[in-house]
Structure formats: C-alpha cells, structure tokens
Amino acid sequence: MSKIAVLGYGVVGSGVVELFYKNKESILKKAGKDADIKYILDIRDFSDSPYSEKFTKDINDIVNDDEVTIVAECMGGATFAYDFVKACLLKGKNVSTSNKELVAKKGAELLAIAKEKNCNFFFEASVGGAIPIIRPLHKCLAANQITQIAGILNGTTNFILGKMINDSMDFSDALKMAQELGYAEKDPTADVEGHDACRKICILSSLITGKHIYPENVYTKGITEISLRDVKLAEKFGAAIKLIASVRKLDNGKIIPMVMPMLVQYESLISRVDDVFNAVMVCGDGIDRAMFYGRGAGKLPTASAVLGDVIEQLKTEGSGTDMAQTWVDCDNSEIVADYKENACRMYFRVTGGKDLMPAGSEIVENGDELVFVTEKMTFAESEKLEAAFTAAGAEVKAKLAVLDM
Ligand code: HSE
C-alpha cells in the first residue's frame, strides 16, 4: 500500500484530506492500487480532528519514513516548503504541490533533484486552481509550438474587480470577502500587486520554453491603481478591465512574459470570466487556440488538482521521471525580451494636449478629459507618447493596454 503525507493543513491541505476520504474508493480504483494518508504535517494543534492520529509537527517523521512515497505540499511560501520539499525529493519521494511561489522560484532546482532521484515533482495545482493546464500543455498539446498564452490567473483580483464593477463594492471590502472565502494569499499584496499571477505565468513560460523563467524578470503591475472611472470608461469602449498574465513568443525565439491590468473587449471570451474563475487562452500552430476555464482558487477546487497529481503519481511511481514536465535553469537575459518590444492598442485618459492624440485613434470620450484608444503601438512608443503629453503640460490620468486575443 502506498503511503501519502500532506504538508500543511490550511485551506488547500485540509481540502486534499477531505476530498481524498470523500472519494477514496474511486480515487484508488483510478490509481489502480491501495493507498492511504499516513501523515499530516502542521505546527498547529488539531487534536479534535477526526484525523488527529495522523498529525505530526516534525517533518523528519515523514522524510525518514520509507513507507511514504508520495507527498502533497500545501504549505505555501518558499522557505520551509522549499526545505521540506527538497528533503523529500532527495529521499526519492514523489512530490505534488499547489505552491506557485515555490515552483516559480525554485522549480529548476527541484525538478533537477527529482530527475536525479528518479521521482517526480508535479505542480498542476500551482496554476489556475482547479483548471487542468500544466498536464494539457505538456501532454495533450505537446505536438504544438505554443506561440502565446494569456489569461486570468488570479482569482482574488478577478473577484475584487467583479465586486467593484457589478456591486460597487469598495476595494477593501471585496478583498476581505475574498480572504474569508479562502481565495487570497496569506499576504494578499501578492494577489493585488500581481505577484501571484506573475509566478503563475513564470511557470507556464518555463513549461513552454523548457527554461526557468524567474519572477524578477517579468514586468508586473497589479490592480491597485485601477479607478472606477476607468472601469466605466472601459465599459463605454466595450471592454472589461481584467488583470491579465501573458506570454508571447517572438520570431527570434525570445519570449515576453508580463502581468498587467488590461482592457479586454467583450468579443473576447476572457472578458466574460467573472468571480473567482480563471481562464487561460493558449495559442499554438496546430490548435489555433484553446481556452481552459474553471475555479482558480479555493479549498476543494485546488485540492482536486493536487489529488489529480497524487493519482498520477500512484499510477506511475517507480517508473521514472516524466521528462515532458520539466525545465532547466538558464540566464533569463538570453530568453526574456524587453516588455517594451510588445505591441498593443493603448487606452489613454488625459487632460490637455489634445493635439497629441495619434491619428487613427478611437475616441471614447472627449470632454474635460480626452479618452482614446490608439492603434497598435509598442510599449516603448506608448511611453514616448506619455512623455510627450507630460512635456506639453498635460496630465496622463490613466494608460492601459488592450488585449488582442
Ligand atoms: N490567491 C490565489 C488566487 C490562490 O487568488 O488566485 C490560487 O492560486
């Protein structure tokens, strides 16, 4: 019988245990073997829990128990989780994680250890919560050259933006609600400043390039500067403002990963993704495009993805490392292009300097403020235009890119 350890009994870890026992019979049938959870690691006291006998506060109980061959890491963070996952992999244990910070920061190193020890480091739950995206990318879509990925990868910010737009709820109340529902990170600045979405696009970028893309090399902007005025003007233009994480492959083989709030026109399916839902649009030379949609955060949706990996590990343990789901370390300056090379239509809200509006722009509003959307221009050109408005004594109140997929 295979023995499983769950690291962390917070929102996701408790969901993993709950869903495992709820569906144990069918899970084991699909895995084709018998298995049970032997340990749950958490420093807190859970003596009232029906699983109280499984709790330990000492990672060494798990690391040194050869019966444990599968570990589900649901602690979050890249300090203790890193040490514990590394220790488990070094012992040849298969690890599944929901921890995007860990994968985005330490993925190359942990994948290399897994390869050396002939085991697997899986992370389906690290991107898009319940949405199957990691395995589809390297298995079902493996025949494609992936050219672009864009989508909504943070449930908390999508939930907050939705509450602001539809219920006129203010930012802090919406954030509080997202925290109560278990969507937000322990430190919600990671959500609202775009760091969580950045980690997720790093993971997808690493997967499609085979090279580790580090968060510090990704242009990242969160939603804290989004005003209700721009939300309403976006509606007038026929678009919703969404926090978009994207990566585009250039003809020279380099990529441009980025995270920023963007105007998404209503013709795009992504504009219709509301609440805590995530969506990932993938473009490839065979598929044209495919969209993946589902709950991007929350207890059981994330647990579902963790357990999907656990089942895969139960099925494949002992048969080596899955080399399709891996990447290697690299100097990011060789592969990540400057975001300023990226080109989009640009939304501007300015006071003054009306003669500087580029020809071909679409006017959204022309009153005290001039609101317009340009034709496609590079981010470098948009910054020059912004500087020209400022130099002319005008004020650029808002500038946002428009998603083109
Ligand atoms: N805080 C994350 C989100 C949790 O809101 O999407 C899931 O990764």
Short mmCIF file of N, CA and C and ligand atoms in Angstrom, two decimals, residues 98 100 125-126 128-129 153-157 182-185 191 196 200 276 278 296-298 302, ligand 1:
data_model
loop_
_atom_site.label_atom_id
_atom_site.label_comp_id
_atom_site.label_asym_id
_atom_site.label_seq_id
_atom_site.Cartn_x
_atom_site.Cartn_y
_atom_site.Cartn_z
N SER A 98 0.88 22.64 -4.58
CA SER A 98 -0.03 23.71 -5.06
C SER A 98 0.69 25.06 -4.96
N LYS A 100 2.77 27.89 -5.94
CA LYS A 100 3.33 28.55 -7.14
C LYS A 100 4.58 29.35 -6.84
N ALA A 125 -1.64 22.01 -9.49
CA ALA A 125 -2.46 22.94 -8.71
C ALA A 125 -1.83 24.33 -8.57
N SER A 126 -0.60 24.48 -9.07
CA SER A 126 0.07 25.77 -8.86
C SER A 126 -0.43 26.86 -9.81
N GLY A 128 -3.89 28.19 -11.92
CA GLY A 128 -5.29 28.07 -12.33
C GLY A 128 -6.17 27.23 -11.41
N GLY A 129 -5.72 26.97 -10.19
CA GLY A 129 -6.56 26.22 -9.23
C GLY A 129 -7.02 24.90 -9.82
N LEU A 153 -5.20 34.66 -14.19
CA LEU A 153 -4.57 33.62 -13.38
C LEU A 153 -4.65 33.91 -11.89
N ASN A 154 -5.37 34.95 -11.53
CA ASN A 154 -5.53 35.24 -10.10
C ASN A 154 -7.00 35.42 -9.78
N GLY A 155 -7.52 34.50 -8.97
CA GLY A 155 -8.94 34.53 -8.63
C GLY A 155 -9.31 35.71 -7.75
N THR A 156 -8.43 36.03 -6.81
CA THR A 156 -8.73 37.11 -5.85
C THR A 156 -8.95 38.44 -6.57
N THR A 157 -8.03 38.81 -7.46
CA THR A 157 -8.18 40.10 -8.15
C THR A 157 -9.37 40.09 -9.09
N GLY A 182 -11.31 32.17 1.40
CA GLY A 182 -10.12 31.31 1.25
C GLY A 182 -9.44 31.44 -0.10
N TYR A 183 -9.71 32.54 -0.82
CA TYR A 183 -9.11 32.70 -2.15
C TYR A 183 -7.74 33.38 -2.08
N ALA A 184 -7.62 34.34 -1.16
CA ALA A 184 -6.43 35.21 -1.16
C ALA A 184 -5.22 34.50 -0.57
N GLU A 185 -4.04 34.99 -0.93
CA GLU A 185 -2.80 34.52 -0.32
C GLU A 185 -2.76 34.98 1.13
N ASP A 191 -1.49 39.04 -4.26
CA ASP A 191 -2.59 39.00 -5.24
C ASP A 191 -2.74 40.35 -5.92
N ASP A 196 1.32 37.07 -7.54
CA ASP A 196 0.81 35.69 -7.66
C ASP A 196 0.61 35.32 -9.13
N LYS A 200 2.61 32.50 -11.64
CA LYS A 200 1.92 31.51 -12.47
C LYS A 200 2.33 31.62 -13.94
N VAL A 276 -14.38 34.21 -8.99
CA VAL A 276 -13.04 33.67 -8.69
C VAL A 276 -12.51 32.81 -9.85
N ASN A 278 -10.84 31.54 -13.27
CA ASN A 278 -9.65 31.83 -14.08
C ASN A 278 -9.92 31.33 -15.49
N GLY A 296 -10.32 29.25 -10.04
CA GLY A 296 -8.88 29.47 -9.94
C GLY A 296 -8.34 29.42 -8.53
N ALA A 297 -9.21 29.31 -7.55
CA ALA A 297 -8.76 29.29 -6.15
C ALA A 297 -9.84 28.63 -5.31
N GLY A 298 -9.50 28.36 -4.06
CA GLY A 298 -10.49 27.78 -3.15
C GLY A 298 -10.09 26.38 -2.74
N THR A 302 -8.76 23.55 -5.61
CA THR A 302 -7.30 23.38 -5.63
C THR A 302 -6.92 21.97 -5.19
N1 HSE B 1 -4.51 33.69 -4.20
C1 HSE B 1 -4.61 32.86 -5.36
C2 HSE B 1 -5.70 33.42 -6.27
C3 HSE B 1 -4.94 31.46 -4.93
O1 HSE B 1 -6.47 34.26 -5.80
O2 HSE B 1 -5.78 33.05 -7.42
C4 HSE B 1 -4.83 30.45 -6.02
O3 HSE B 1 -3.55 30.35 -6.53
#
